[in-house]
């Protein structure tokens, strides 16, 4: 496995790192406190090309390969886990449009997705269909030239500002399909889901669809491919969430090291206590292990090799490691880590969702074990 980035890609990751650390960290704190959307940042992100990371160059994107892409998401998450997931979900949708959209609309859709004003979202979950998206009830009735959609989707990231939604719909009693819905169509209603524990700058919405028309050309793949396309998207998406968890974990390690050096108790810096050193050492080991798993999954994807299990392993390990590392970061800060004047308090809350969305840790274990058991 070689994860060396080209010079151009290394420079891009550095540029994103510099921009994110200078511009996003303080805004991320404000988005968290006021529970307001980070999408105000989209014009600046678009200017850097971050809306077209996974869009081919011929359609105005940067066409960044998966390893470099994961490093960019990690750098965004270091400064703002909310911005990182906004870009990761959008990029996941760009990928399935590139892979599955009909020839007649693919170029136009991809061109739009790389431009501001065309953020995308991924709507498979419903109130009663989470880990089991196959039980989705949102209906798409076939009508002249297209489909008429009725139902309600839940937990949609980018759900308020987003324009293009990949929606998992039931096209028959035993048939699920995926369509690209323009959220500006009549009959679409979106409501924010307030009160999240973390990533409070990321939009999470409920979306009701009442007789919403979607042209037949906006079907991804074929009728009946819905679940297959959703799972393909999630394979790539899980690398993005692993990278988001890495960014959070990496920020936590830096913060606990800094604090342990500065804070004095018993006339010594905390860093001189072995108990603190062990928390830092364990965190660094887990961070690097998570990084390797994430790079490996991204590299397999880049090489065109199967990577479903690798992506689940990366997402499972990186998200759970980020939670443990954030817990230790708060512990090293003592009481100060419990108040929002210190960054670790927010990162601890932000880390939590990484082991829930795009498949819970339990679902990742099912994927990993299923693949292994099928082999023997
Ligand atoms: C902030 C946020 C953003 C999200 N963004 C999106 C989005 O953009 N698009 C989208 O479609 N969805 C999104 N989701 C939904 C998310 O993917 C689901 O919450 C997740 O898949 C879990 O589904 P659930 O919440 O219905 O939990 P459930 O499926 O009800 O699971 C509850 C518990 O039971 C466990 N469980 C379930 N089935 C099994 C099993 N077979 N074996 C063992 N344990 C099991 C789960 O692991 C979990 O611990 C988002 C969620 C959140 C919180």
Short mmCIF file of C-alpha atoms and ligand atoms in Angstrom, two decimals:
data_model
loop_
_atom_site.label_atom_id
_atom_site.label_comp_id
_atom_site.label_asym_id
_atom_site.label_seq_id
_atom_site.Cartn_x
_atom_site.Cartn_y
_atom_site.Cartn_z
CA UNK A 1 0.00 0.00 0.00
CA UNK A 2 1.40 3.39 -0.97
CA UNK A 3 -0.41 6.41 0.38
CA UNK A 4 2.03 9.03 -0.83
CA UNK A 5 0.20 12.12 -2.07
CA UNK A 6 1.34 13.83 -5.26
CA UNK A 7 2.96 17.24 -4.75
CA UNK A 8 -0.19 19.02 -6.00
CA UNK A 9 -2.39 17.03 -3.65
CA UNK A 10 -0.06 17.57 -0.70
CA UNK A 11 -0.19 21.31 -1.33
CA UNK A 12 -3.98 21.21 -1.57
CA UNK A 13 -4.27 19.38 1.79
CA UNK A 14 -1.95 22.00 3.31
CA UNK A 15 -4.00 24.85 1.85
CA UNK A 16 -7.20 23.33 3.29
CA UNK A 17 -5.48 22.86 6.65
CA UNK A 18 -4.31 26.50 6.75
CA UNK A 19 -7.70 27.82 5.66
CA UNK A 20 -9.65 25.60 8.08
CA UNK A 21 -7.51 26.35 11.11
CA UNK A 22 -7.45 30.11 10.40
CA UNK A 23 -11.07 30.59 9.33
CA UNK A 24 -13.27 27.80 10.60
CA UNK A 25 -12.39 27.01 14.23
CA UNK A 26 -13.82 30.14 15.85
CA UNK A 27 -16.88 30.07 13.57
CA UNK A 28 -17.43 26.43 14.48
CA UNK A 29 -17.67 27.44 18.14
CA UNK A 30 -20.30 30.05 17.26
CA UNK A 31 -22.32 27.62 15.11
CA UNK A 32 -22.33 25.23 18.05
CA UNK A 33 -23.41 27.81 20.62
CA UNK A 34 -26.12 29.36 18.49
CA UNK A 35 -27.09 26.13 16.72
CA UNK A 36 -26.84 27.84 13.34
CA UNK A 37 -25.89 26.34 9.98
CA UNK A 38 -22.30 26.29 8.74
CA UNK A 39 -23.66 26.52 5.19
CA UNK A 40 -23.02 30.28 5.29
CA UNK A 41 -19.45 29.15 4.59
CA UNK A 42 -20.35 27.44 1.30
CA UNK A 43 -19.32 30.28 -1.08
CA UNK A 44 -15.80 30.26 0.39
CA UNK A 45 -15.64 26.45 0.30
CA UNK A 46 -16.84 26.50 -3.32
CA UNK A 47 -14.11 28.99 -4.20
CA UNK A 48 -11.52 26.51 -2.94
CA UNK A 49 -13.11 23.80 -5.10
CA UNK A 50 -14.35 21.82 -2.10
CA UNK A 51 -17.82 21.28 -3.58
CA UNK A 52 -16.26 19.49 -6.54
CA UNK A 53 -13.78 17.24 -4.75
CA UNK A 54 -15.40 14.11 -6.21
CA UNK A 55 -16.63 15.65 -9.48
CA UNK A 56 -14.61 14.89 -12.66
CA UNK A 57 -12.55 17.79 -14.02
CA UNK A 58 -14.51 17.85 -17.30
CA UNK A 59 -17.56 18.93 -15.28
CA UNK A 60 -15.73 21.60 -13.30
CA UNK A 61 -14.62 19.50 -10.32
CA UNK A 62 -11.21 18.72 -8.86
CA UNK A 63 -11.57 14.93 -9.17
CA UNK A 64 -9.52 14.34 -6.02
CA UNK A 65 -8.54 10.67 -5.50
CA UNK A 66 -9.90 8.94 -2.36
CA UNK A 67 -6.71 9.02 -0.23
CA UNK A 68 -6.23 12.77 -0.71
CA UNK A 69 -9.98 13.27 -0.26
CA UNK A 70 -9.86 11.56 3.16
CA UNK A 71 -6.97 13.80 4.21
CA UNK A 72 -8.95 16.90 3.20
CA UNK A 73 -11.99 15.80 5.23
CA UNK A 74 -9.70 15.14 8.20
CA UNK A 75 -8.28 18.67 7.97
CA UNK A 76 -11.74 20.21 7.74
CA UNK A 77 -12.92 18.15 10.75
CA UNK A 78 -9.92 19.22 12.83
CA UNK A 79 -11.29 22.76 12.67
CA UNK A 80 -15.00 22.11 12.11
CA UNK A 81 -16.59 18.65 12.28
CA UNK A 82 -19.79 20.27 10.97
CA UNK A 83 -18.18 21.60 7.78
CA UNK A 84 -16.44 18.23 7.31
CA UNK A 85 -19.69 16.25 7.32
CA UNK A 86 -21.40 18.83 5.08
CA UNK A 87 -18.71 18.33 2.43
CA UNK A 88 -18.45 14.56 3.01
CA UNK A 89 -22.19 13.95 2.44
CA UNK A 90 -22.21 16.22 -0.63
CA UNK A 91 -19.17 14.39 -2.06
CA UNK A 92 -20.82 11.01 -1.43
CA UNK A 93 -23.82 12.11 -3.52
CA UNK A 94 -21.52 13.44 -6.28
CA UNK A 95 -19.98 9.96 -6.49
CA UNK A 96 -23.26 8.12 -7.01
CA UNK A 97 -24.43 10.68 -9.55
CA UNK A 98 -21.16 10.09 -11.44
CA UNK A 99 -21.62 6.32 -11.24
CA UNK A 100 -25.35 5.86 -11.70
CA UNK A 101 -27.02 8.93 -13.29
CA UNK A 102 -28.45 8.51 -16.79
CA UNK A 103 -26.18 9.71 -19.58
CA UNK A 104 -28.73 12.39 -20.54
CA UNK A 105 -28.53 14.20 -17.17
CA UNK A 106 -25.18 13.14 -15.68
CA UNK A 107 -23.00 15.92 -17.13
CA UNK A 108 -25.49 18.67 -16.30
CA UNK A 109 -26.06 17.39 -12.74
CA UNK A 110 -22.34 17.02 -12.00
CA UNK A 111 -21.63 20.49 -13.42
CA UNK A 112 -24.27 21.92 -11.09
CA UNK A 113 -23.06 19.95 -8.06
CA UNK A 114 -19.57 21.47 -8.36
CA UNK A 115 -21.06 24.98 -8.24
CA UNK A 116 -22.39 27.01 -5.30
CA UNK A 117 -26.16 26.88 -4.76
CA UNK A 118 -26.32 23.15 -5.54
CA UNK A 119 -25.40 21.43 -2.30
CA UNK A 120 -26.62 17.84 -2.20
CA UNK A 121 -28.04 15.54 0.45
CA UNK A 122 -28.63 11.83 0.96
CA UNK A 123 -32.07 10.85 2.19
CA UNK A 124 -32.49 7.18 2.99
CA UNK A 125 -33.50 7.22 6.68
CA UNK A 126 -37.10 7.51 7.85
CA UNK A 127 -38.67 7.63 11.31
CA UNK A 128 -39.07 3.83 11.25
CA UNK A 129 -36.22 2.93 8.89
CA UNK A 130 -32.71 3.60 10.26
CA UNK A 131 -30.30 0.66 10.44
CA UNK A 132 -32.78 -1.14 8.19
CA UNK A 133 -33.23 1.25 5.21
CA UNK A 134 -34.81 -1.62 3.28
CA UNK A 135 -38.00 -0.95 5.24
CA UNK A 136 -38.32 2.60 3.84
CA UNK A 137 -41.93 3.52 3.08
CA UNK A 138 -41.63 6.69 0.97
CA UNK A 139 -43.49 5.84 -2.23
CA UNK A 140 -42.68 6.73 -5.84
CA UNK A 141 -45.64 6.06 -8.08
CA UNK A 142 -44.87 5.81 -11.78
CA UNK A 143 -46.63 8.56 -13.79
CA UNK A 144 -46.19 9.91 -17.32
CA UNK A 145 -42.51 10.86 -17.77
CA UNK A 146 -41.54 10.21 -14.16
CA UNK A 147 -42.51 9.52 -10.58
CA UNK A 148 -44.76 11.09 -7.97
CA UNK A 149 -43.23 10.93 -4.48
CA UNK A 150 -45.07 10.80 -1.14
CA UNK A 151 -43.57 10.21 2.30
CA UNK A 152 -41.24 11.63 4.94
CA UNK A 153 -37.46 11.34 5.25
CA UNK A 154 -35.65 11.92 8.54
CA UNK A 155 -32.20 13.03 9.67
CA UNK A 156 -31.19 14.55 6.36
CA UNK A 157 -27.75 16.17 6.60
CA UNK A 158 -27.60 19.36 4.43
CA UNK A 159 -31.39 19.06 4.45
CA UNK A 160 -32.20 22.79 4.61
CA UNK A 161 -29.73 24.39 2.20
CA UNK A 162 -29.36 21.34 -0.04
CA UNK A 163 -30.84 21.46 -3.52
CA UNK A 164 -30.22 17.94 -4.89
CA UNK A 165 -31.39 15.00 -2.79
CA UNK A 166 -30.62 11.36 -3.48
CA UNK A 167 -33.84 9.81 -2.15
CA UNK A 168 -34.47 6.13 -1.49
CA UNK A 169 -38.05 5.38 -2.60
CA UNK A 170 -40.33 2.40 -2.87
CA UNK A 171 -41.26 1.87 -6.54
CA UNK A 172 -43.06 -1.42 -5.89
CA UNK A 173 -44.02 -3.72 -2.99
CA UNK A 174 -40.56 -5.39 -3.15
CA UNK A 175 -38.70 -2.75 -5.08
CA UNK A 176 -36.61 0.16 -3.84
CA UNK A 177 -35.08 2.71 -6.20
CA UNK A 178 -32.99 5.86 -5.89
CA UNK A 179 -33.94 9.16 -7.52
CA UNK A 180 -32.36 12.61 -7.65
CA UNK A 181 -34.91 15.08 -6.38
CA UNK A 182 -34.68 18.82 -6.93
CA UNK A 183 -35.75 20.17 -3.53
CA UNK A 184 -37.05 23.34 -5.19
CA UNK A 185 -39.91 21.24 -6.67
CA UNK A 186 -43.47 21.95 -5.46
CA UNK A 187 -44.58 19.69 -2.58
CA UNK A 188 -41.21 19.56 -0.75
CA UNK A 189 -41.22 20.77 2.85
CA UNK A 190 -38.17 20.80 5.11
CA UNK A 191 -37.91 21.36 8.85
CA UNK A 192 -34.80 21.56 10.98
CA UNK A 193 -34.39 18.93 13.72
CA UNK A 194 -33.18 21.05 16.63
CA UNK A 195 -31.43 20.09 19.87
CA UNK A 196 -28.59 17.92 18.61
CA UNK A 197 -25.86 16.92 21.09
CA UNK A 198 -23.06 17.79 18.68
CA UNK A 199 -22.18 18.87 15.11
CA UNK A 200 -24.71 21.61 15.74
CA UNK A 201 -23.43 23.61 12.77
CA UNK A 202 -24.41 20.79 10.43
CA UNK A 203 -27.97 20.94 9.12
CA UNK A 204 -30.17 17.98 10.07
CA UNK A 205 -33.70 18.06 8.67
CA UNK A 206 -36.92 16.21 8.26
CA UNK A 207 -38.30 16.35 4.72
CA UNK A 208 -41.95 15.78 3.78
CA UNK A 209 -42.84 14.98 0.19
CA UNK A 210 -46.37 15.50 -1.03
CA UNK A 211 -47.06 14.59 -4.66
CA UNK A 212 -43.58 15.70 -5.68
CA UNK A 213 -42.77 15.10 -9.34
CA UNK A 214 -39.36 13.70 -10.32
CA UNK A 215 -38.56 13.25 -14.04
CA UNK A 216 -37.78 9.66 -15.07
CA UNK A 217 -34.33 10.74 -16.26
CA UNK A 218 -33.47 11.47 -12.60
CA UNK A 219 -33.66 7.79 -11.66
CA UNK A 220 -30.22 6.56 -10.63
CA UNK A 221 -29.33 3.20 -12.15
CA UNK A 222 -32.36 1.01 -12.81
CA UNK A 223 -35.65 0.48 -10.97
CA UNK A 224 -34.89 -1.86 -8.05
CA UNK A 225 -31.27 -0.69 -7.60
CA UNK A 226 -32.09 1.60 -4.67
CA UNK A 227 -30.53 -0.37 -1.86
CA UNK A 228 -27.52 -1.35 -3.93
CA UNK A 229 -26.84 2.32 -4.77
CA UNK A 230 -27.37 3.35 -1.13
CA UNK A 231 -24.87 0.74 0.07
CA UNK A 232 -22.36 1.72 -2.63
CA UNK A 233 -22.67 5.34 -1.49
CA UNK A 234 -22.23 4.34 2.14
CA UNK A 235 -19.06 2.34 1.42
CA UNK A 236 -17.42 5.57 0.25
CA UNK A 237 -19.27 7.68 2.83
CA UNK A 238 -17.86 5.61 5.68
CA UNK A 239 -14.32 6.56 4.65
CA UNK A 240 -15.48 10.18 4.92
CA UNK A 241 -16.88 9.65 8.42
CA UNK A 242 -13.71 7.80 9.49
CA UNK A 243 -11.76 10.84 8.26
CA UNK A 244 -14.09 13.18 10.15
CA UNK A 245 -13.50 11.14 13.33
CA UNK A 246 -9.74 11.33 12.70
CA UNK A 247 -9.87 15.12 12.50
CA UNK A 248 -11.74 15.33 15.80
CA UNK A 249 -9.35 12.85 17.45
CA UNK A 250 -6.28 14.64 16.14
CA UNK A 251 -7.50 18.00 17.48
CA UNK A 252 -8.17 16.34 20.86
CA UNK A 253 -4.63 14.88 21.03
CA UNK A 254 -3.08 18.28 20.26
CA UNK A 255 -5.27 19.98 22.86
CA UNK A 256 -4.50 17.47 25.60
CA UNK A 257 -0.75 17.68 24.92
CA UNK A 258 -0.82 21.49 25.09
CA UNK A 259 -2.88 21.52 28.24
CA UNK A 260 -0.77 18.87 29.97
CA UNK A 261 2.33 20.98 29.32
CA UNK A 262 0.81 24.20 30.69
CA UNK A 263 -1.29 23.14 33.66
CA UNK A 264 0.60 22.87 36.94
CA UNK A 265 -0.55 20.83 39.94
CA UNK A 266 1.59 19.66 42.86
CA UNK A 267 4.18 22.17 41.52
CA UNK A 268 4.66 20.16 38.33
CA UNK A 269 3.10 20.25 34.88
CA UNK A 270 0.40 17.59 34.40
CA UNK A 271 2.66 16.19 31.66
CA UNK A 272 5.05 14.90 34.31
CA UNK A 273 2.42 12.53 35.77
CA UNK A 274 2.52 9.03 34.36
CA UNK A 275 -1.27 8.72 34.42
CA UNK A 276 -1.52 11.71 32.05
CA UNK A 277 1.32 10.42 29.86
CA UNK A 278 -0.54 7.13 29.44
CA UNK A 279 -3.70 8.86 28.32
CA UNK A 280 -1.69 10.82 25.75
CA UNK A 281 0.25 7.72 24.62
CA UNK A 282 -2.87 5.56 24.24
CA UNK A 283 -4.57 8.33 22.28
CA UNK A 284 -1.67 8.76 19.88
CA UNK A 285 -1.47 5.00 19.23
CA UNK A 286 -5.20 4.82 18.52
CA UNK A 287 -5.06 7.91 16.32
CA UNK A 288 -2.32 6.42 14.15
CA UNK A 289 -4.04 3.02 13.98
CA UNK A 290 -7.24 4.77 12.86
CA UNK A 291 -5.30 6.79 10.31
CA UNK A 292 -3.76 3.62 8.83
CA UNK A 293 -7.12 1.86 8.59
CA UNK A 294 -8.66 4.92 6.91
CA UNK A 295 -5.76 5.32 4.46
CA UNK A 296 -5.96 1.61 3.65
CA UNK A 297 -9.69 1.75 2.87
CA UNK A 298 -9.23 4.88 0.76
CA UNK A 299 -6.25 3.33 -1.05
CA UNK A 300 -8.20 0.15 -1.89
CA UNK A 301 -10.98 2.32 -3.28
CA UNK A 302 -8.46 4.35 -5.28
CA UNK A 303 -6.99 1.15 -6.73
CA UNK A 304 -10.45 -0.02 -7.82
CA UNK A 305 -10.31 -2.98 -5.43
CA UNK A 306 -13.15 -4.17 -3.14
CA UNK A 307 -13.20 -1.98 -0.02
CA UNK A 308 -16.56 -2.51 1.71
CA UNK A 309 -15.07 -4.34 4.70
CA UNK A 310 -12.04 -2.01 4.88
CA UNK A 311 -14.35 1.04 4.94
CA UNK A 312 -16.47 -0.48 7.73
CA UNK A 313 -13.34 -1.35 9.72
CA UNK A 314 -11.98 2.18 9.31
CA UNK A 315 -15.31 3.77 10.28
CA UNK A 316 -15.84 1.45 13.26
CA UNK A 317 -12.36 1.88 14.67
CA UNK A 318 -11.85 5.59 13.92
CA UNK A 319 -15.24 6.62 15.31
CA UNK A 320 -14.87 4.60 18.52
CA UNK A 321 -11.24 5.74 18.92
CA UNK A 322 -12.35 9.37 18.48
CA UNK A 323 -14.89 8.90 21.27
CA UNK A 324 -12.26 7.39 23.60
CA UNK A 325 -9.70 10.07 22.72
CA UNK A 326 -12.21 12.90 23.22
CA UNK A 327 -13.13 11.36 26.59
CA UNK A 328 -9.46 11.39 27.62
CA UNK A 329 -9.01 14.94 26.32
CA UNK A 330 -11.78 16.09 28.67
CA UNK A 331 -10.24 14.04 31.50
CA UNK A 332 -6.82 15.65 31.04
CA UNK A 333 -8.51 19.07 31.23
CA UNK A 334 -10.28 18.13 34.49
CA UNK A 335 -13.11 20.51 35.40
CA UNK A 336 -12.06 22.96 32.68
CA UNK A 337 -12.78 20.28 30.10
CA UNK A 338 -16.38 20.25 31.24
CA UNK A 339 -17.12 23.85 30.26
CA UNK A 340 -17.46 25.22 26.76
CA UNK A 341 -14.75 27.83 27.22
CA UNK A 342 -12.44 24.93 26.35
CA UNK A 343 -12.64 23.36 22.89
CA UNK A 344 -12.52 19.76 24.11
CA UNK A 345 -16.03 20.07 25.58
CA UNK A 346 -17.51 20.57 22.10
CA UNK A 347 -15.28 18.00 20.41
CA UNK A 348 -16.40 15.40 22.96
CA UNK A 349 -20.02 16.02 21.92
CA UNK A 350 -19.16 16.22 18.21
CA UNK A 351 -17.34 12.86 18.29
CA UNK A 352 -20.42 11.01 19.54
CA UNK A 353 -22.37 10.93 16.29
CA UNK A 354 -19.52 9.40 14.27
CA UNK A 355 -20.35 5.98 15.69
CA UNK A 356 -24.06 6.44 14.86
CA UNK A 357 -24.55 7.89 11.37
CA UNK A 358 -23.80 6.18 8.05
CA UNK A 359 -24.29 2.91 9.93
CA UNK A 360 -23.91 2.47 13.69
CA UNK A 361 -20.92 0.60 15.14
CA UNK A 362 -23.17 -2.46 15.45
CA UNK A 363 -24.00 -2.28 11.74
CA UNK A 364 -20.28 -1.97 10.86
CA UNK A 365 -19.58 -5.11 12.89
CA UNK A 366 -22.36 -6.91 11.00
CA UNK A 367 -20.78 -5.88 7.65
CA UNK A 368 -17.27 -6.95 8.74
CA UNK A 369 -18.37 -10.30 10.19
CA UNK A 370 -20.72 -11.07 7.28
CA UNK A 371 -17.92 -10.68 4.76
CA UNK A 372 -15.53 -12.84 6.81
CA UNK A 373 -18.10 -15.55 7.43
CA UNK A 374 -19.01 -15.69 3.75
CA UNK A 375 -15.36 -16.30 2.86
CA UNK A 376 -14.97 -19.44 4.95
C1 LIG B 1 -26.89 13.99 13.11
C2 LIG B 1 -27.39 12.91 12.22
C3 LIG B 1 -27.27 13.06 10.83
C4 LIG B 1 -27.76 12.04 9.99
N1 LIG B 1 -27.68 12.23 8.63
C5 LIG B 1 -28.31 11.34 7.81
C6 LIG B 1 -28.40 11.59 6.40
O1 LIG B 1 -27.85 12.56 5.85
N2 LIG B 1 -29.14 10.74 5.64
C7 LIG B 1 -29.77 9.64 6.17
O2 LIG B 1 -30.43 8.92 5.42
N3 LIG B 1 -29.69 9.37 7.50
C8 LIG B 1 -28.97 10.20 8.32
N4 LIG B 1 -28.90 9.95 9.67
C9 LIG B 1 -29.56 8.76 10.21
C10 LIG B 1 -28.58 7.71 10.70
O3 LIG B 1 -27.92 7.10 9.63
C11 LIG B 1 -29.35 6.73 11.58
O4 LIG B 1 -29.64 7.41 12.79
C12 LIG B 1 -28.59 5.46 11.87
O5 LIG B 1 -28.44 4.70 10.69
C13 LIG B 1 -29.27 4.59 12.95
O6 LIG B 1 -30.64 4.46 12.69
P1 LIG B 1 -31.70 4.77 13.86
O7 LIG B 1 -31.36 6.09 14.43
O8 LIG B 1 -33.05 4.59 13.30
O9 LIG B 1 -31.40 3.67 14.97
P2 LIG B 1 -31.95 2.16 15.00
O10 LIG B 1 -31.76 1.54 13.66
O11 LIG B 1 -33.31 2.15 15.59
O12 LIG B 1 -30.92 1.49 16.01
C14 LIG B 1 -31.01 1.67 17.43
C15 LIG B 1 -29.93 0.80 18.07
O13 LIG B 1 -30.16 -0.59 17.72
C16 LIG B 1 -29.00 -1.12 17.10
N5 LIG B 1 -29.38 -2.08 16.06
C17 LIG B 1 -30.27 -1.92 15.05
N6 LIG B 1 -30.32 -3.01 14.28
C18 LIG B 1 -29.43 -3.91 14.82
C19 LIG B 1 -29.01 -5.23 14.48
N7 LIG B 1 -29.50 -5.88 13.41
N8 LIG B 1 -28.09 -5.82 15.27
C20 LIG B 1 -27.57 -5.18 16.34
N9 LIG B 1 -27.93 -3.92 16.71
C21 LIG B 1 -28.83 -3.30 15.96
C22 LIG B 1 -28.28 0.09 16.51
O14 LIG B 1 -26.90 -0.17 16.28
C23 LIG B 1 -28.53 1.12 17.59
O15 LIG B 1 -27.60 0.95 18.63
C24 LIG B 1 -28.36 10.90 10.55
C25 LIG B 1 -28.44 10.75 11.94
C26 LIG B 1 -27.97 11.73 12.76
C27 LIG B 1 -28.09 11.56 14.25
#
